[in-house]
C-alpha cells in the first residue's frame, strides 16, 4: 500500500528507476564533486612530509631497578619525543618562536613499527626543505636529550662512587696511622693492619668501578634512516581528493535526484502507478494513441490482446453484480479509445454491449459512426426519443450498439448536468443489453463524471503515461469512490501525433433517418477546447472512408 506521501518502501528496483530517470542530475552532481575537488587541489596550501627513523639503544638510564637489566619502553620514548623539552630543543634549531611551540608539536608524529626498537618520526612542513629540516631537528633533539639523560645518570654514579672512595680513603688513612703508632706484635696493631688491607682492597675496587663509569661511552641511539627531501606534497593528496570528490559528488547527485524524484508526481509507467497510487494496471496497450481519433484494435493484435485482458478484469468484477455497468474515465483526456475497445472486446466475446458516448465532445462517435449526426443521448435525456431507438448497431460486431451524444453536443452536456442518466442506462439494460459501457469525460475537466459514476457499478481509469500525475489519479479515485464506484484497475496509454495502426469493422446501420448535420462545437465546457474532426475509418479490405 502506498504511504501518505504516495511512496512505498524503496527497493532496489526503485533506485534503478531513479538513476535511469535522474541520471543527468547524478551526472551533474558527479561533475560538481570533481570540480570542487580540482578547485581544492589548485587552491589548498601544500604540505610536505619528511620521515626519519631512529634506532633506540638501551643505556644505564633505562635500567630496571633490582634486576640489573636495561629495557626500553618505546611507548614512553614516543611520548618523550613530543615532550616540551624535545619540542623546545627542536624549536631552537628551527628558530621557531616560543609562542608557536604548540603548532610545532602538532606537526610531528611518532609511530613504532611492530617488533622493532625504532621510532619513525614524521614532520609536516610548508615546503619540502622545512619538512626535512623539522624531521632532522626532532631526531637530533630526541637523541641529544636521551644522551644528556644517560650522561646525567653516569655522572650521578661517578659522584656516588667518588663519595664512597673519599670515605674509604679516610678510613684507610686512620687505619694506616694506627698501624704506625701501635707497638709491633701487639694484637691491636695486627687488627689495624688487617683493616688497612681490607680498606685498601675496597678502595681499589671502587676505583676500578669509577674508571669503568668514566670510560663508558653513551650510545642513546642512532638515525637509521635520514630525513628525506619530499619530492611531492603529502597534502592535499591528489588521488584521495579526487576519490572524495567523486564519492561526495555522486552522493550529492543522488540526494538531489531523490528529492526531485519525490517531488516529481508524474506517472511514467505501471510501476509508478502502482507504487504511488496503489491502483493496479489492468492493461497497457503498446501502440500510442492519436489525439482526436478513436480506432478499434484488431482482436489478435498486441493491443487487441491487451484490451482482452482488460475485458477479463471487467467480467470478473461484474460477476458479483446483476447490474453490469462499466464507467471508463480518463484523467487528462476522455476515455473514448479504451471504452470503445473494451466494448468491442466484450461484444466479440458474445455479450450484448451498448457503448454510451457520454463524453459528448469526444471523438468516439464521430470516429466510429459514419454520416451526419443522428439522435442520441441528448434526445433521450430530453425525453424526445427512447434509448433503444437511438442505439445504432455496429455492423461487423452484431452485438455492439453505440449511443452517440446526439445532434447537439452542447444540449447533451447541459442535460447531463441536470438530468439523471440512470434512466437511460436502465432502459438499455431492460432492452436486452448485457453490459453497458459508459465513456466518460476527463475527471480533471468535467464534474459530470461523478454523475455518471453514480450510475455505474465499476470503473476503469485511463492514465496517460508521462502526463498524468499521482494527484490526478487520487482526485479521480476520490470522485469515483465518493459515488461508491469501485475502480477495478487502470489502462496505461500513451499519446503522440502519429496515427495508430488499427482495424475497424464496417459502418453501422440503423433505422433512424439521417438528420441535417450540425456544426461541431469548438468549446462546449472549457475555454480553448478544439473541435475534434471525424477520423478516417478503414474497412476490413483496407479502404479508407470518412
XYZ file of C-alpha atoms in Angstrom, residues 85-540:
456
model
C 61.905 19.624 26.360
C 62.285 17.940 22.956
C 59.962 20.399 21.195
C 61.792 23.361 22.752
C 65.176 21.969 21.675
C 63.911 21.440 18.120
C 62.395 24.940 18.100
C 65.793 26.440 18.923
C 67.322 24.683 15.929
C 64.446 25.655 13.616
C 64.339 29.200 15.037
C 60.645 28.879 15.891
C 59.284 31.464 18.370
C 58.262 30.221 21.802
C 54.592 31.141 21.209
C 54.450 28.692 18.295
C 55.591 25.604 20.187
C 52.096 24.075 20.190
C 51.821 24.376 16.419
C 55.295 22.876 16.068
C 54.323 19.936 18.284
C 51.215 19.331 16.156
C 53.385 18.977 13.071
C 55.362 15.999 14.355
C 54.062 12.453 14.744
C 55.775 9.312 16.027
C 54.987 5.686 15.215
C 56.628 2.460 16.350
C 56.848 -0.301 13.726
C 55.840 -3.649 15.260
C 58.566 -5.829 16.799
C 61.257 -3.173 16.429
C 63.120 -0.681 18.607
C 62.729 2.042 16.015
C 60.893 5.321 16.284
C 59.531 6.562 12.964
C 59.412 10.364 13.085
C 57.310 12.283 10.520
C 57.284 16.068 10.287
C 54.907 18.162 8.179
C 56.188 21.422 6.738
C 55.002 24.059 4.354
C 57.874 23.239 1.998
C 59.989 20.221 1.277
C 63.053 21.848 2.859
C 61.213 22.830 6.060
C 59.768 19.318 6.375
C 63.213 17.760 6.037
C 64.741 20.227 8.487
C 61.943 19.619 11.010
C 62.305 15.839 10.909
C 66.074 16.126 11.321
C 65.724 18.645 14.177
C 63.352 16.433 16.155
C 65.506 13.339 15.659
C 68.600 15.195 16.808
C 66.782 16.854 19.720
C 65.464 13.492 20.892
C 68.878 11.810 20.693
C 70.574 14.772 22.363
C 68.050 14.701 25.163
C 68.422 10.970 25.574
C 72.245 11.331 25.591
C 72.059 14.049 28.176
C 69.846 11.883 30.357
C 72.277 8.963 30.076
C 75.271 11.187 30.811
C 73.488 12.631 33.828
C 72.916 9.091 35.082
C 76.630 8.269 34.642
C 77.602 11.471 36.410
C 75.386 10.549 39.321
C 77.061 7.152 39.503
C 80.509 8.751 39.344
C 79.640 11.152 42.133
C 78.320 8.317 44.268
C 81.478 6.285 43.711
C 83.631 9.312 44.454
C 81.859 9.843 47.746
C 82.484 6.231 48.743
C 86.116 6.435 47.624
C 86.600 9.528 49.757
C 85.031 7.820 52.745
C 87.063 4.612 52.334
C 90.214 6.658 51.809
C 89.606 8.483 55.098
C 89.092 5.174 56.899
C 92.270 3.821 55.304
C 94.258 6.860 56.472
C 93.068 6.334 60.044
C 93.886 2.604 59.934
C 97.346 3.311 58.461
C 98.129 5.846 61.155
C 97.065 3.348 63.816
C 99.397 0.697 62.430
C 102.249 3.177 62.529
C 101.672 4.158 66.151
C 100.878 0.826 67.744
C 103.713 -1.367 69.114
C 104.942 -4.189 66.969
C 103.473 -7.542 67.818
C 100.546 -6.134 69.736
C 97.095 -7.529 68.914
C 95.775 -4.020 68.221
C 98.413 -3.437 65.569
C 97.518 -6.732 63.895
C 93.852 -5.841 63.754
C 94.648 -2.367 62.403
C 96.877 -3.884 59.733
C 94.125 -6.284 58.657
C 91.632 -3.402 58.490
C 94.001 -1.319 56.448
C 94.476 -4.149 53.982
C 90.691 -4.622 53.589
C 90.116 -0.938 53.090
C 92.870 -0.773 50.573
C 91.247 -3.604 48.600
C 87.853 -1.908 48.796
C 89.377 1.325 47.619
C 90.924 -0.442 44.658
C 87.546 -1.941 43.688
C 85.810 1.406 43.938
C 88.493 2.981 41.832
C 88.052 0.309 39.195
C 84.279 0.916 39.134
C 84.793 4.640 38.828
C 87.215 4.172 35.977
C 84.644 1.947 34.236
C 81.883 4.553 34.660
C 84.102 7.370 33.444
C 85.251 5.380 30.436
C 81.743 4.262 29.427
C 80.587 5.562 26.032
C 76.987 6.807 25.936
C 75.017 5.491 22.921
C 71.353 6.704 23.167
C 70.568 5.550 19.647
C 71.238 6.489 16.075
C 69.491 7.634 12.956
C 68.990 4.620 10.690
C 67.022 6.496 8.015
C 67.942 10.072 7.370
C 65.242 12.663 6.836
C 64.226 12.618 3.191
C 63.521 15.605 0.979
C 59.894 15.125 -0.173
C 59.524 15.057 -3.926
C 55.811 15.922 -3.881
C 53.277 17.322 -1.428
C 51.715 14.903 1.021
C 48.648 17.109 1.325
C 46.370 17.566 -0.418
C 46.650 14.027 -1.767
C 45.599 14.058 -5.395
C 44.061 10.605 -5.561
C 42.304 10.781 -2.214
C 40.931 14.235 -3.007
C 39.650 13.154 -6.422
C 38.138 9.984 -4.975
C 36.456 12.001 -2.225
C 35.157 14.442 -4.834
C 33.695 11.584 -6.871
C 32.041 9.971 -3.845
C 30.671 13.243 -2.476
C 29.552 14.331 -5.936
C 27.684 11.085 -6.524
C 26.088 11.327 -3.078
C 25.114 14.925 -3.808
C 23.656 13.941 -7.161
C 21.761 11.034 -5.635
C 20.432 13.247 -2.857
C 19.156 15.848 -5.298
C 17.823 13.066 -7.534
C 15.895 11.558 -4.624
C 14.396 14.962 -3.768
C 13.430 15.581 -7.373
C 12.071 12.057 -7.674
C 9.924 12.519 -4.588
C 8.647 15.864 -5.832
C 8.066 14.539 -9.355
C 4.429 13.450 -9.336
C 4.227 12.381 -12.985
C 3.356 8.733 -13.605
C 5.580 7.373 -16.348
C 4.899 3.648 -16.187
C 2.920 0.975 -14.410
C 5.499 0.758 -11.655
C 4.929 4.426 -10.808
C 1.169 3.997 -10.939
C 1.146 1.024 -8.586
C 3.744 2.464 -6.219
C 2.371 5.972 -5.913
C -1.393 5.386 -6.073
C -1.986 1.719 -5.274
C -4.029 1.291 -8.487
C -3.072 -1.820 -10.423
C -2.510 -1.778 -14.177
C -5.213 -3.831 -15.868
C -3.697 -3.415 -19.342
C -1.165 -1.303 -21.198
C -1.549 -1.114 -24.995
C 1.763 -0.758 -26.785
C 0.781 1.475 -29.687
C 0.430 5.169 -28.888
C -2.919 6.852 -29.390
C -3.588 9.878 -31.552
C -5.479 12.756 -30.013
C -8.870 13.237 -31.648
C -9.013 9.740 -33.148
C -10.627 6.560 -31.872
C -9.948 3.226 -33.524
C -10.590 -0.418 -32.728
C -7.564 -2.670 -32.467
C -7.584 -5.977 -34.337
C -8.556 -8.796 -31.966
C -5.327 -10.741 -32.457
C -3.009 -7.733 -32.388
C -0.880 -6.850 -29.394
C -3.236 -4.065 -28.390
C -6.241 -6.292 -29.024
C -4.895 -8.830 -26.542
C -4.250 -6.011 -24.065
C -7.896 -4.964 -24.303
C -8.918 -8.610 -23.906
C -7.021 -8.683 -20.594
C -8.949 -5.592 -19.523
C -12.178 -7.333 -20.547
C -11.297 -10.296 -18.325
C -10.797 -7.966 -15.339
C -14.125 -6.288 -16.015
C -16.032 -9.559 -16.480
C -14.613 -10.894 -13.217
C -15.615 -7.735 -11.342
C -19.121 -7.715 -12.880
C -19.719 -11.349 -11.950
C -20.628 -10.207 -8.444
C -23.404 -7.836 -9.534
C -26.573 -8.171 -11.576
C -26.345 -4.593 -12.868
C -23.466 -4.728 -15.322
C -22.494 -1.129 -15.988
C -18.886 -0.031 -16.535
C -17.620 3.545 -16.495
C -14.420 4.323 -18.424
C -12.944 7.681 -17.436
C -9.672 9.334 -18.271
C -7.803 11.725 -16.025
C -6.279 14.059 -18.611
C -8.384 13.180 -21.664
C -11.606 11.296 -22.196
C -11.670 7.521 -22.041
C -13.016 7.085 -25.568
C -10.341 4.835 -27.156
C -10.314 2.486 -24.181
C -14.098 2.496 -23.775
C -14.609 1.698 -27.478
C -12.091 -1.169 -27.460
C -13.444 -2.571 -24.191
C -16.966 -2.533 -25.595
C -15.778 -4.209 -28.803
C -13.858 -6.871 -26.872
C -16.886 -7.621 -24.678
C -19.116 -7.811 -27.750
C -16.745 -10.175 -29.566
C -16.952 -12.495 -26.564
C -20.723 -12.866 -27.116
C -22.071 -10.161 -24.795
C -24.803 -7.786 -25.905
C -22.985 -4.481 -25.327
C -24.059 -0.854 -25.578
C -21.442 1.883 -25.670
C -22.798 5.189 -24.347
C -20.709 8.132 -25.570
C -21.202 10.385 -22.547
C -18.029 12.337 -23.339
C -20.177 14.436 -25.623
C -17.282 16.473 -27.011
C -15.123 13.404 -27.627
C -14.301 11.800 -30.953
C -15.611 8.298 -30.287
C -18.980 8.564 -32.009
C -17.710 10.598 -34.972
C -14.820 8.160 -35.467
C -16.938 5.001 -35.352
C -20.222 6.186 -36.898
C -20.434 7.422 -40.480
C -22.795 10.015 -41.835
C -24.411 13.067 -40.279
C -25.201 13.262 -36.639
C -28.260 11.385 -35.542
C -30.441 11.374 -32.460
C -28.626 10.187 -29.412
C -28.022 10.883 -25.745
C -29.261 14.484 -25.901
C -32.612 13.439 -27.316
C -33.015 10.590 -24.816
C -32.236 12.810 -21.827
C -34.681 15.401 -23.155
C -37.393 12.725 -23.473
C -37.704 13.093 -27.242
C -36.547 9.569 -28.058
C -36.118 6.278 -26.249
C -32.727 4.760 -25.514
C -33.424 1.689 -27.617
C -34.330 3.856 -30.634
C -31.079 5.845 -30.721
C -28.717 2.896 -30.150
C -27.026 2.311 -33.522
C -25.800 -1.187 -34.259
C -22.197 -1.504 -35.376
C -22.074 -3.736 -38.440
C -19.445 -6.435 -38.273
C -19.907 -6.776 -34.493
C -23.614 -7.602 -34.320
C -23.741 -7.459 -30.537
C -22.293 -3.953 -30.259
C -24.513 -0.864 -30.290
C -23.464 2.756 -29.862
C -25.413 5.659 -28.352
C -23.926 8.876 -29.754
C -24.054 12.265 -27.992
C -26.871 13.309 -30.315
C -27.407 16.113 -32.733
C -26.397 18.873 -30.299
C -23.391 18.187 -28.086
C -23.985 21.343 -26.016
C -27.520 20.231 -25.298
C -26.292 16.772 -24.269
C -23.694 18.326 -21.988
C -26.245 20.571 -20.299
C -28.756 17.747 -19.839
C -26.092 15.514 -18.282
C -25.661 18.148 -15.586
C -29.375 18.360 -14.797
C -30.952 15.016 -15.726
C -30.172 11.652 -14.166
C -28.645 9.322 -16.763
C -29.646 6.299 -14.664
C -32.962 6.026 -16.536
C -31.086 5.857 -19.842
C -28.856 3.050 -18.614
C -31.751 1.166 -17.025
C -33.677 1.416 -20.273
C -30.756 -0.046 -22.210
C -30.466 -2.915 -19.738
C -34.203 -3.539 -19.939
C -33.943 -3.524 -23.751
C -31.630 -6.551 -23.644
C -28.137 -5.142 -23.087
C -25.886 -7.467 -21.092
C -23.248 -4.807 -20.424
C -23.384 -1.028 -20.722
C -20.011 0.724 -21.188
C -20.118 4.449 -20.435
C -17.466 6.660 -21.982
C -16.873 9.495 -19.507
C -15.026 12.797 -19.992
C -11.746 13.568 -18.246
C -12.050 13.768 -14.471
C -9.958 16.955 -14.420
C -12.274 18.819 -16.779
C -15.844 17.739 -16.089
C -17.922 17.339 -12.947
C -20.371 15.066 -14.778
C -18.008 12.158 -14.097
C -19.482 11.848 -10.613
C -22.987 11.858 -12.043
C -22.044 9.066 -14.422
C -20.164 7.190 -11.694
C -23.368 7.072 -9.658
C -24.889 5.038 -12.497
C -22.021 2.541 -12.855
C -21.094 -0.414 -10.686
C -17.386 -0.417 -11.502
C -14.965 1.965 -13.187
C -11.815 1.772 -15.273
C -9.318 4.656 -15.179
C -7.384 5.690 -18.278
C -3.964 7.026 -17.254
C -1.747 8.809 -19.756
C 1.867 7.856 -19.146
C 4.243 10.790 -18.870
C 1.471 13.331 -18.338
C -0.921 12.160 -15.647
C 0.190 12.812 -12.069
C -0.466 10.848 -8.915
C -2.604 13.769 -7.719
C -4.755 13.444 -10.848
C -5.323 9.763 -10.114
C -6.012 10.473 -6.451
C -8.567 13.108 -7.469
C -10.225 10.700 -9.904
C -10.337 7.968 -7.256
C -11.914 10.417 -4.849
C -14.636 11.342 -7.331
C -15.427 7.726 -8.153
C -15.248 6.358 -4.630
C -17.480 9.167 -3.347
C -20.177 7.577 -5.518
C -19.347 4.099 -4.152
C -17.990 3.061 -7.539
C -15.022 0.739 -7.214
C -12.070 1.013 -9.588
C -11.037 -2.394 -10.951
C -7.822 -1.109 -12.487
C -6.210 1.353 -14.851
C -5.258 1.292 -18.511
C -1.883 2.909 -19.168
C -1.839 4.646 -22.561
C 0.477 6.929 -24.474
C -0.334 9.655 -26.971
C 1.626 11.035 -29.883
C 0.949 12.818 -33.140
C 1.020 9.714 -35.333
C -1.962 7.640 -36.333
C -2.377 4.352 -34.548
C -2.474 1.242 -36.673
C -5.915 -0.289 -36.138
C -8.680 -2.294 -37.731
C -12.280 -1.147 -37.950
C -15.432 -3.006 -38.771
C -17.987 -1.983 -41.437
C -20.153 1.058 -40.964
C -23.103 0.886 -38.599
C -26.647 0.620 -39.834
C -29.814 1.913 -38.225
C -33.441 2.704 -38.851
C -33.064 6.297 -37.833
C -33.424 8.635 -40.797
C -30.414 10.888 -41.411
C -30.675 14.312 -39.937
C -29.090 17.514 -41.082
C -25.503 17.792 -39.782
C -24.900 20.340 -37.074
C -21.712 22.349 -36.751
C -19.140 20.931 -34.313
C -18.836 22.841 -31.065
C -15.452 24.386 -30.530
C -15.535 24.716 -26.733
C -18.554 23.266 -25.030
C -17.209 23.108 -21.472
C -13.887 24.796 -21.334
C -12.118 27.707 -22.993
C -9.958 26.892 -25.947
C -11.056 23.254 -26.324
C -10.710 22.464 -30.078
C -13.294 20.633 -32.109
C -12.463 17.006 -32.905
C -12.669 16.083 -36.587
C -14.062 12.734 -37.688
C -11.302 10.233 -38.277
C -10.842 8.206 -41.419
C -12.005 4.661 -40.686
C -10.584 1.826 -42.806
C -12.911 -1.052 -43.640
C -11.744 -4.695 -43.467
